[in-house]
Coordinates of C-alpha atoms and ligand atoms in Angstrom, one line a residue:
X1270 CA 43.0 -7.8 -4.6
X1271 CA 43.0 -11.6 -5.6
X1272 CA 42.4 -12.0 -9.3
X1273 CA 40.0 -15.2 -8.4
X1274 CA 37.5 -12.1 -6.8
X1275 CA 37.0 -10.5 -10.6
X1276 CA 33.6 -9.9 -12.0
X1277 CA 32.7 -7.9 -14.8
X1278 CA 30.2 -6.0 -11.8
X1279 CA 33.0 -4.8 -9.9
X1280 CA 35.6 -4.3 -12.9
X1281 CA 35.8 -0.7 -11.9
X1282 CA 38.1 -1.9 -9.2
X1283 CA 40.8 -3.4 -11.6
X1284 CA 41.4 -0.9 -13.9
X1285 CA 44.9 -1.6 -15.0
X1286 CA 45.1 -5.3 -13.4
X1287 CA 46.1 -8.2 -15.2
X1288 CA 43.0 -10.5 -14.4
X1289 CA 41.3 -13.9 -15.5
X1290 CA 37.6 -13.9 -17.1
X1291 CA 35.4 -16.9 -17.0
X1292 CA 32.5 -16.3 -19.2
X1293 CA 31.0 -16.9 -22.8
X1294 CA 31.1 -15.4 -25.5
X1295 CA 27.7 -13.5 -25.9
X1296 CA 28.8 -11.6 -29.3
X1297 CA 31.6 -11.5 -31.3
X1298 CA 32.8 -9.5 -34.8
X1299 CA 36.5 -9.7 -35.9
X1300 CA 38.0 -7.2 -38.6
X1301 CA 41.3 -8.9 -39.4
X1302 CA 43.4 -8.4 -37.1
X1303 CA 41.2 -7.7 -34.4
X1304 CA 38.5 -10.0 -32.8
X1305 CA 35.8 -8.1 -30.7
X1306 CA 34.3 -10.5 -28.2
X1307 CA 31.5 -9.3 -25.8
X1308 CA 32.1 -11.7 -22.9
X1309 CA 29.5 -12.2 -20.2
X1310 CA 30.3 -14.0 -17.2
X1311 CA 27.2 -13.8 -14.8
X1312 CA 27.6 -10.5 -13.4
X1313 CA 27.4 -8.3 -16.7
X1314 CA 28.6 -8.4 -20.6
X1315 CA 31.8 -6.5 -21.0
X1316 CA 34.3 -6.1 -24.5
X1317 CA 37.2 -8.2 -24.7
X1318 CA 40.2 -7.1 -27.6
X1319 CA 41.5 -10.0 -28.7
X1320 CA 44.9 -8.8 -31.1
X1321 CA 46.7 -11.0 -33.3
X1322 CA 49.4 -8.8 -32.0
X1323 CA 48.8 -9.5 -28.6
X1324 CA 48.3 -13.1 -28.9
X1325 CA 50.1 -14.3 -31.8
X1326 CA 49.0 -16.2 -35.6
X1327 CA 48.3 -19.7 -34.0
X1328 CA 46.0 -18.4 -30.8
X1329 CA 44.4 -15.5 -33.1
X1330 CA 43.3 -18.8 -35.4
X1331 CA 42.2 -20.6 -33.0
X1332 CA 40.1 -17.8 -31.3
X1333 CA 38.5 -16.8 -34.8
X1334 CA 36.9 -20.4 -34.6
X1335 CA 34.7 -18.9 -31.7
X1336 CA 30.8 -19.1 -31.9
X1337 CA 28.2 -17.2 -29.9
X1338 CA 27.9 -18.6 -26.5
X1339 CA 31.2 -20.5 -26.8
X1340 CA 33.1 -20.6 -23.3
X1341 CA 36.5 -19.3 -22.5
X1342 CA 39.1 -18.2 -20.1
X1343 CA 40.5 -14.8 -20.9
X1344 CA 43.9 -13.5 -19.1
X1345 CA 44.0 -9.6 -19.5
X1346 CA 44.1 -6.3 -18.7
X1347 CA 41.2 -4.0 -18.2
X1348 CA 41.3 -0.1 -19.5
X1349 CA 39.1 2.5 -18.9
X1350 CA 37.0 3.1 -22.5
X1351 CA 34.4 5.8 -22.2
X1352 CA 32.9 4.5 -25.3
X1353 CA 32.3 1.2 -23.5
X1354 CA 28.8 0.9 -21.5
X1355 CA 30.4 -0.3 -18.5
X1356 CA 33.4 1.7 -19.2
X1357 CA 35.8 -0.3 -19.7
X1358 CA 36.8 -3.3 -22.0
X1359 CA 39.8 -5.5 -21.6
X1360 CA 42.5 -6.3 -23.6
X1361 CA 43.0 -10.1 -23.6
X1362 CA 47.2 -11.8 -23.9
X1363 CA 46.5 -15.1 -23.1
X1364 CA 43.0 -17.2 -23.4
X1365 CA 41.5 -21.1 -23.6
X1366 CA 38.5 -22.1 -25.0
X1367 CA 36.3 -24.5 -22.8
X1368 CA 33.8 -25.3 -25.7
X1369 CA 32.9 -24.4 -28.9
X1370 CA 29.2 -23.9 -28.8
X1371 CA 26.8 -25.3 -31.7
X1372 CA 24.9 -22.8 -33.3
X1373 CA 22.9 -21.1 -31.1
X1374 CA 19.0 -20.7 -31.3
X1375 CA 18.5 -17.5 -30.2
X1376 CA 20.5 -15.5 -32.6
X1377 CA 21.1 -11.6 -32.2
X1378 CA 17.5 -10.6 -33.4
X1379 CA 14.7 -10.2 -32.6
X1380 CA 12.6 -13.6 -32.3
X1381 CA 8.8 -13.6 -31.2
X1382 CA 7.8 -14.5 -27.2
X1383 CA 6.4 -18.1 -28.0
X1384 CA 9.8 -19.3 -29.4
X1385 CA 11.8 -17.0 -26.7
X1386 CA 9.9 -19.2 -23.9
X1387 CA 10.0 -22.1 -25.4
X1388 CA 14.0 -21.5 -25.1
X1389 CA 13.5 -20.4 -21.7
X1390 CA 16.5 -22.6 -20.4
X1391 CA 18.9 -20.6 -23.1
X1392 CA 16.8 -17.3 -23.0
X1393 CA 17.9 -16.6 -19.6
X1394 CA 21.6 -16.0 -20.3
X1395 CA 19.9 -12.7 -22.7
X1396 CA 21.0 -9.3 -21.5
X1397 CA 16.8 -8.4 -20.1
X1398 CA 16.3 -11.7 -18.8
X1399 CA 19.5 -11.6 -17.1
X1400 CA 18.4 -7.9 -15.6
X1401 CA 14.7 -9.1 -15.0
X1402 CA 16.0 -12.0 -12.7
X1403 CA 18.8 -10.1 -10.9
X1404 CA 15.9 -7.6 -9.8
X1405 CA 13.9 -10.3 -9.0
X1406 CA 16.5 -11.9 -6.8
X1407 CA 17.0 -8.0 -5.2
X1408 CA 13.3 -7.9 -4.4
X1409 CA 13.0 -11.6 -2.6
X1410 CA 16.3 -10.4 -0.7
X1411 CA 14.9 -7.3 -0.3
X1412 CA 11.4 -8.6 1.2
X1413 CA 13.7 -10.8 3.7
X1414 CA 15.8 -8.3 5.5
X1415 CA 12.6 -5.4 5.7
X1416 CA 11.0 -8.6 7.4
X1417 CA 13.7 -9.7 9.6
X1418 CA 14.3 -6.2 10.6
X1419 CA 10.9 -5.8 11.6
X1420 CA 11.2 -8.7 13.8
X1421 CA 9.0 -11.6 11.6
X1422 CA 10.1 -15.0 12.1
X1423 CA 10.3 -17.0 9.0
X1424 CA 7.6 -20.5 9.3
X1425 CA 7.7 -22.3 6.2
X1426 CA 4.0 -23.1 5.1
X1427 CA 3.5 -26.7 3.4
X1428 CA 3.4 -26.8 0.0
X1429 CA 1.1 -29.9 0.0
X1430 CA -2.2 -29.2 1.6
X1431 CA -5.9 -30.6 2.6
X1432 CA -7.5 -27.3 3.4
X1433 CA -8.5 -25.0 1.1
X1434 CA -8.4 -21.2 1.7
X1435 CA -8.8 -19.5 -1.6
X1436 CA -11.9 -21.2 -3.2
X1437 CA -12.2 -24.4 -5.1
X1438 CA -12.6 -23.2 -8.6
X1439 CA -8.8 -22.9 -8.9
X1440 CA -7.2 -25.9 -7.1
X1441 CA -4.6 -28.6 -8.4
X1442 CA -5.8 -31.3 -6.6
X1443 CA -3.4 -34.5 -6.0
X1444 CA -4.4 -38.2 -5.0
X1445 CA -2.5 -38.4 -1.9
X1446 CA -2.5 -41.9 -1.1
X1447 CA -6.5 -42.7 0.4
X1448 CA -6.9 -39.1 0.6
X1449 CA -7.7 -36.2 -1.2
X1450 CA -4.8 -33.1 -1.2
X1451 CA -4.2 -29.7 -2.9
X1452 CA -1.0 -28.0 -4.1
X1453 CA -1.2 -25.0 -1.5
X1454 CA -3.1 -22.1 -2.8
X1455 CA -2.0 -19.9 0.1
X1456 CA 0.2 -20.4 3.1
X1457 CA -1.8 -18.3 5.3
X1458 CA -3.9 -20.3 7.1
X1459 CA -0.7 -22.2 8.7
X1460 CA 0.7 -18.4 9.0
X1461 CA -2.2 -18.0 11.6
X1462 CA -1.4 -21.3 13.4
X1463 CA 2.3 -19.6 13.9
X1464 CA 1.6 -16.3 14.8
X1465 CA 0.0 -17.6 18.0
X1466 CA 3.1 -18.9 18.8
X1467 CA 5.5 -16.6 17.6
X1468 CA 3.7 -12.9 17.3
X1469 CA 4.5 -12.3 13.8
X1470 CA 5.6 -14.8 11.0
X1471 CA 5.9 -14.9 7.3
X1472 CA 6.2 -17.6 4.5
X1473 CA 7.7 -16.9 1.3
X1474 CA 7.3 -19.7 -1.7
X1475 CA 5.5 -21.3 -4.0
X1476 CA 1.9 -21.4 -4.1
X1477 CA -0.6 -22.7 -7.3
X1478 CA -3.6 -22.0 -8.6
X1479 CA -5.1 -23.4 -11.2
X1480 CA -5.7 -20.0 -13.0
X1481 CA -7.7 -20.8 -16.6
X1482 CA -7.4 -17.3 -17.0
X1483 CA -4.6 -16.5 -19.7
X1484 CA -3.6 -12.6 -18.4
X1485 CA -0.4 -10.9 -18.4
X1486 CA -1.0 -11.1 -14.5
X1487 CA -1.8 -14.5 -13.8
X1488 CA 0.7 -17.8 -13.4
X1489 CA -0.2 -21.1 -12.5
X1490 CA 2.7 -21.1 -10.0
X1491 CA 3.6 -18.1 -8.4
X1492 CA 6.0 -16.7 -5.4
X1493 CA 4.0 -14.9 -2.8
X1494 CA 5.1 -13.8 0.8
X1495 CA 2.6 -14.1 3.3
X1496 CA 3.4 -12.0 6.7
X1497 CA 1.0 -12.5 9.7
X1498 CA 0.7 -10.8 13.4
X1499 CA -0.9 -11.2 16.1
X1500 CA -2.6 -7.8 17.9
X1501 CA -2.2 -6.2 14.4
X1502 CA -5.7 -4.8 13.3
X1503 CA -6.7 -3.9 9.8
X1504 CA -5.0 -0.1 9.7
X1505 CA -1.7 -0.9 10.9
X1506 CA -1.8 -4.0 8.3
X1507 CA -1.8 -1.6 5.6
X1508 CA 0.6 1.0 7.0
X1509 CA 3.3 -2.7 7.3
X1510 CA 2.2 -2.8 3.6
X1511 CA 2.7 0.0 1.9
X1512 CA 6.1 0.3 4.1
X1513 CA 7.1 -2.8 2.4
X1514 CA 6.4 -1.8 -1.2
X1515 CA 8.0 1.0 -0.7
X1516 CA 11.0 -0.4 0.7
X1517 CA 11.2 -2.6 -2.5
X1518 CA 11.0 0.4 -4.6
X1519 CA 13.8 2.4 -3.4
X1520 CA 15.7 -0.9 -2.7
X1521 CA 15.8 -1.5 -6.3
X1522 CA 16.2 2.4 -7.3
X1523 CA 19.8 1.6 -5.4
X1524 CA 21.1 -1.5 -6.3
X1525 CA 19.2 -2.4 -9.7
X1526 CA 20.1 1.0 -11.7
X1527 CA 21.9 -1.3 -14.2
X1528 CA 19.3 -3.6 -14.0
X1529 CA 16.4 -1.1 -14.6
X1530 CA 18.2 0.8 -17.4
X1531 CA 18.9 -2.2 -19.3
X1532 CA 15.6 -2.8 -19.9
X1533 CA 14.5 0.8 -20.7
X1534 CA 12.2 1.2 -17.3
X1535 CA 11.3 4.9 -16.9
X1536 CA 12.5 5.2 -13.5
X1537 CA 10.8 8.6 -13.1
X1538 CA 7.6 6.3 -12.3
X1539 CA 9.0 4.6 -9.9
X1540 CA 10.7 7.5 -8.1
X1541 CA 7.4 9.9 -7.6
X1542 CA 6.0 7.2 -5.6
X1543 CA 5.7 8.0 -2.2
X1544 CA 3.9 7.5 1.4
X1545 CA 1.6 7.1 2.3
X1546 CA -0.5 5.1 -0.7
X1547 CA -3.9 6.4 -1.4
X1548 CA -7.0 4.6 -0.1
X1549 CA -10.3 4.1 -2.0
X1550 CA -12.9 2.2 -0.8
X1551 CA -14.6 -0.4 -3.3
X1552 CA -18.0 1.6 -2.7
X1553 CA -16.1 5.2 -3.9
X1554 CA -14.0 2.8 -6.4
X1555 CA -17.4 1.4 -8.2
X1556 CA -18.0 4.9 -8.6
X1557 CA -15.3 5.7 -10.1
X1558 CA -15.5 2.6 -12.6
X1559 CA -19.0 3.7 -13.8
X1560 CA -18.0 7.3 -14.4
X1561 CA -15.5 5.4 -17.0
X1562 CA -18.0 3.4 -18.7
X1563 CA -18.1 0.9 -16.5
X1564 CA -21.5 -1.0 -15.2
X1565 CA -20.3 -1.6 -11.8
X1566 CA -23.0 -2.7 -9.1
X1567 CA -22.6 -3.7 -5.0
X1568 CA -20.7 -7.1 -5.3
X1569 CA -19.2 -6.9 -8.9
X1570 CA -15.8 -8.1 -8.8
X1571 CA -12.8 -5.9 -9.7
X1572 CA -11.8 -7.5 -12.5
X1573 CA -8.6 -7.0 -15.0
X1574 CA -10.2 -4.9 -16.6
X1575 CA -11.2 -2.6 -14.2
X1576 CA -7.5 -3.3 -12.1
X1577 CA -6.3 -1.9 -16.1
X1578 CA -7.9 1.6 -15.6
X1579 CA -7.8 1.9 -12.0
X1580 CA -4.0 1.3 -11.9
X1581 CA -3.8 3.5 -15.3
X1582 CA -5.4 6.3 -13.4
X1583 CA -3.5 6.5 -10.3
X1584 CA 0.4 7.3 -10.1
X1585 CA 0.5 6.0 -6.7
X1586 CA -0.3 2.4 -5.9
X1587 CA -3.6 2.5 -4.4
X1588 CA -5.9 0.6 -1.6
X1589 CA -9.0 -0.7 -2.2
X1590 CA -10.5 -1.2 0.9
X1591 CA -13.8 -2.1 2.6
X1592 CA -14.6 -4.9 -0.2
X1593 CA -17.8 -6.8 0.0
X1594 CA -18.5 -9.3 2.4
X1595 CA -19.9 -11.7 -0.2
X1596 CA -17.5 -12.0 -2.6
X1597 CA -14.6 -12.4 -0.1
X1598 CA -13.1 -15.5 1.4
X1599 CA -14.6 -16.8 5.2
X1600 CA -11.5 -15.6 6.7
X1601 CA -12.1 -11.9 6.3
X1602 CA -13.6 -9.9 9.7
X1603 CA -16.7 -8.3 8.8
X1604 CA -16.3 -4.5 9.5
X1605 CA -18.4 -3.9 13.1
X1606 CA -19.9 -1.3 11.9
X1607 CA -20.9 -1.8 8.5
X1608 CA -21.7 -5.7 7.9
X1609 CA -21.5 -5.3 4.6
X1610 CA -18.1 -5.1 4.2
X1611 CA -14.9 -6.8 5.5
X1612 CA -11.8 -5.1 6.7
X1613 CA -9.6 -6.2 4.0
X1614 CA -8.1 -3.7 1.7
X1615 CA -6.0 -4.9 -2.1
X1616 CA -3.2 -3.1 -3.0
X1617 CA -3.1 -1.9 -6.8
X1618 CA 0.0 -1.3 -8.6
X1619 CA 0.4 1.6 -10.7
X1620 CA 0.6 1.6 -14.9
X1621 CA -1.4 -1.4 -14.9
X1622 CA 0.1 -3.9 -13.1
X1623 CA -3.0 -4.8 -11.1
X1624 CA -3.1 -5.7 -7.7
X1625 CA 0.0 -6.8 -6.1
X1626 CA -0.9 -7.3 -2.5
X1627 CA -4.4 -8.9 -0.5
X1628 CA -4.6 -8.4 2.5
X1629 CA -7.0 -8.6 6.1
X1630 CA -8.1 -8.4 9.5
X1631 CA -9.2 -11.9 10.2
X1632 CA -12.4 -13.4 11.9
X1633 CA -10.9 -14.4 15.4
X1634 CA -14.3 -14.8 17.0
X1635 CA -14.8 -18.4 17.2
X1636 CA -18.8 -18.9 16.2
X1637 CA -18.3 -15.8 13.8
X1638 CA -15.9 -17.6 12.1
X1639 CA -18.0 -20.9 12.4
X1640 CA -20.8 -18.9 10.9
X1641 CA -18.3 -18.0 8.1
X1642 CA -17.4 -21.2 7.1
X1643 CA -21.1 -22.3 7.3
X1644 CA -22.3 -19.2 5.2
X1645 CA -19.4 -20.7 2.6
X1646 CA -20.8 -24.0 2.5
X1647 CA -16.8 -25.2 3.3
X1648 CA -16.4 -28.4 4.2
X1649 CA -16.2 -27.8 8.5
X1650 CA -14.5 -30.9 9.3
X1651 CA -11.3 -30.2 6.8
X1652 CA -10.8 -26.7 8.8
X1653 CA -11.2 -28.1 12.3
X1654 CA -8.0 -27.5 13.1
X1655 CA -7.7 -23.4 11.7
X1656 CA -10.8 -23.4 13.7
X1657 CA -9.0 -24.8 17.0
X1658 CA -6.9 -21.7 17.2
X1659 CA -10.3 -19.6 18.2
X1660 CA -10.2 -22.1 21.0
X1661 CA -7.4 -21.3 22.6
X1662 CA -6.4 -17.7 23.6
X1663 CA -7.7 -16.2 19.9
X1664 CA -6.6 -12.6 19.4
X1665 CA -7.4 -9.9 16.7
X1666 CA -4.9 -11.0 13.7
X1667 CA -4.6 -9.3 10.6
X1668 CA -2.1 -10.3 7.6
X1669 CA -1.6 -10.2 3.8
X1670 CA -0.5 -11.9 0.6
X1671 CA 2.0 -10.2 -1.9
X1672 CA 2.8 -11.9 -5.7
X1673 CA 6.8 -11.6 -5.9
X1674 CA 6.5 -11.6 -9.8
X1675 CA 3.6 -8.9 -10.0
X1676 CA 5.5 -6.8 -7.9
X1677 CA 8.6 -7.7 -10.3
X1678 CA 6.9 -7.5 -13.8
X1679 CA 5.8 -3.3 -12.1
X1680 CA 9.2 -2.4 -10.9
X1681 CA 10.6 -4.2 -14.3
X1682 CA 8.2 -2.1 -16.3
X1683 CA 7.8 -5.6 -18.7
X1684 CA 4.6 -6.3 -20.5
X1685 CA 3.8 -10.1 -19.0
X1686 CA 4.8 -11.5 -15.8
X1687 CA 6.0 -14.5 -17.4
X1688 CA 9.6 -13.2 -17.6
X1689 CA 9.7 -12.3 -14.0
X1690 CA 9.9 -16.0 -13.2
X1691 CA 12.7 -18.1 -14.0
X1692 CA 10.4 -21.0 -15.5
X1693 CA 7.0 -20.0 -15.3
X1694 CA 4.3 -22.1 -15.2
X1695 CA 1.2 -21.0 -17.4
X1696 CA -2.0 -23.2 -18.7
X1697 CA -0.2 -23.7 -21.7
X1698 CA 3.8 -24.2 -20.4
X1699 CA 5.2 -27.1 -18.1
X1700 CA 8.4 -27.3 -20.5
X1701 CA 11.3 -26.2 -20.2
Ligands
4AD1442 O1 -5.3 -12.0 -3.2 P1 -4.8 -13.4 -3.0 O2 -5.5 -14.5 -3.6 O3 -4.7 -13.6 -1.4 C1 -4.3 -14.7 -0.7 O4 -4.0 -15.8 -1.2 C2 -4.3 -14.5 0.8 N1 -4.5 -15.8 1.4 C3 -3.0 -13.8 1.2 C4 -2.9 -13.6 2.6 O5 -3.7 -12.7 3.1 N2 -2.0 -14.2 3.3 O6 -3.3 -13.5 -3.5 C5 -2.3 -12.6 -3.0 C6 -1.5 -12.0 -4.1 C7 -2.2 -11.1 -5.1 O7 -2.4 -9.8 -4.6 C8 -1.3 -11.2 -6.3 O8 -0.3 -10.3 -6.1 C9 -0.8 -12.6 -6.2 O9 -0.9 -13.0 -4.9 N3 -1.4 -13.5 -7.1 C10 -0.9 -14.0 -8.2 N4 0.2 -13.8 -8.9 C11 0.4 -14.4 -10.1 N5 -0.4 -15.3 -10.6 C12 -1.6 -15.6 -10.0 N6 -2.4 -16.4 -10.6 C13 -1.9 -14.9 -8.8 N7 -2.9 -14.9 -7.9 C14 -2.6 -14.1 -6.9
MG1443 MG1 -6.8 -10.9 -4.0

């Protein structure tokens, strides 16, 4: 094996290799003769044994000048240490320094959230952000392939939009040159467009809301992956959704064990969860609201609160299906036999993570949906074109919305869905 193919992730296959290190120094302590560098280079944070032995007076000088987060080359060998939490460490003979850093802001202690984030551009090279962002970058990989295998085609939605799908309270709106446009709050409605043409169809990006709601749950810009099918009705929607999240899970069990255990995530949650997911219906769920103190009545929202004890009371994530037709967007089929309700079911995460998926059947009935937008008081002309595809050959649709970092911050175990985003965007945090 080349040395240039050498990462600290796959040291185990160079035990006794001479290799080169690229990295920076995330720690360091020397005791004379000795310096004790914990390098990380990307891929994981492994000891380096610098000896004055090994390297001679002038280089061992020269390395004790070394700060945290300085950057270096290290030529070496690698030796088995059981003590080590990779085990192994290397012993270094030869290495350069790239930089000396400056003194580093986020010293080895503990600092409060507010100043972490507003380091956010050095806070990522930390051992949990670093483990919090790998699993993130599993689970967006992870959504891909169960998507591709299933046969989706992937049709980017625009990010830059004139139609509204997810109410107006919440919209960035732009000037957009003599006209009026929205950062995209959804990508679904264009998801529809697609899967008459292709059958079924995601998106997976960015989409913004103008949340004024400061939550652990809630970002101003957030990831969400937005499949869509045509001839899919409301129960097979959910069965493609709990498949997914349940993909994710063991997906993550696999690859992300050093992930998950560096930040202290009692996997034992996320083992016991199997298929399929329970479902509740919002009628049975008010219910079950009230008999917790809750005054719930027909139409109530579920609101953080309640997604708080619900997903505290359930191991399993659980559907909430059957939610009421007036407090749910135009897009949603009323159930035929019970007008009261839509076919659209949320998905709620276990341990309080709140919901983590939306999802529908869809009104294809062109005057039903008509009616819809009417009943909504929504502008008609804007959606002439979403309307269009009722026109021509409409078929019963179904699809859904899942939030990449909710689905993150559960599987992470972490307290705010702020760290499941590499920058995230909050009311209060455009910078860094
Ligand atoms: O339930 P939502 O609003 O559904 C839609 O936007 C549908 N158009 C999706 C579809 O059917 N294609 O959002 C879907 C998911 C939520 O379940 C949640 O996981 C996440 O997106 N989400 C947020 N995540 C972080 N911050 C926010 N402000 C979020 N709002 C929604
Ligand atoms: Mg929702």
């Amino acid at each position: 094996m080349q040395d240039i193919d050498f990462t600290i992730r796959n040291v185990a296959q160079f035990e006794g290799q001479q290799i080169t290190l690229k990295g920076w120094v995330f720690n360091l302590r020397s005791s004379g003769k000795i310096l004790f560098l914990i390098v990380r280079d990307g891929t994981g944070f492994m000891q380096c044994v610098v000896s004055k032995a090994e390297v001679g007076e002038e280089a061992f000088s020269k390395g004790k000048q070394l700060t945290q987060e300085s950057s270096v080359i290290l030529k070496g060998v690698i030796r088995k240490d059981a003590r080590s939490p990779i085990g192994y460490e290397m012993d270094v003979n030869e290495f350069e320094i790239i930089n000396i850093s400056e003194e580093f802001p986020i010293a080895l202690k503990d600092h409060g959230v507010g100043f972490l984030m507003s380091k956010r551009h050095l806070w990522l090279r930390s051992p949990k952000q670093h483990a919090l962002l790998r699993i993130r970058a599993e689970v967006e990989q992870g959504i891909r392939d169960f998507l591709n295998q299933e046969g989706f085609v992937l049709i980017d939605s625009p990010i830059l939009t004139g139609s509204a799908a997810e109410g107006t309270t919440n919209l960035f709106e732009l000037d957009y040159f003599e006209e009026k446009a929205y950062l995209s709050q959804t990508g679904q409605l264009y998801q529809e467009a697609a899967a008459m043409a292709f059958g079924k169809v995601y998106c997976f990006g960015p989409t913004f809301r103008a949340e004024k709601s400061k939550t652990r749950r809630h970002l101003t810009e957030f990831w969400m992956v937005e499949p869509e099918m045509a001839f899919i009705e409301y129960e097979d929607n959910i069965i493609i959704q709990e498949n997914l999240v349940f993909y994710l899970i063991q997906r993550c069990l696999k690859e992300c064990s050093q992930e998950l255990k560096a930040l202290d995530r009692d996997i034992s949650k996320l083992e016991q969860i199997k298929l399929p997911f329970p479902r509740v219906t919002y009628k049975a769920m008010l219910e079950f609201l009230n008999t917790k103190g809750r005054e719930k009545t027909w139409g109530d929202d579920i609101t953080g609160l309640d997604e708080t004890i619900i997903s505290e009371h359930y191991e399993q994530p659980v559907f909430i299906t059957h939610l009421p037709v007036e407090s749910t967007p135009f897009y949603m089929l009323p159930d035929p036999s019970n007008p009261r309700v839509v076919l659209a079911a949320d998905l709620m995460a276990p341990e309080g993570y709140g919901e983590i998926v939306g999802g529908s059947q869809r009104v294809h009935d062109l005057n039903q949906l008509i009616d819809r937008i009417r009943e909504q008081q929504l502008p008609e002309e804007i959606y002439q074109w979403y309307i269009d595809l009722r026109r021509y050959g409409t078929v019963p649709h179904s699809g859904f919305g899942m939030g990449l970092e909710r689905v993150v911050g559960w599987i992470a175990g972490i307290d705010h869905i702020r760290e499941a985003s590499p920058f995230p965007r909050t009311i209060e945090k455009i910078y860094p």
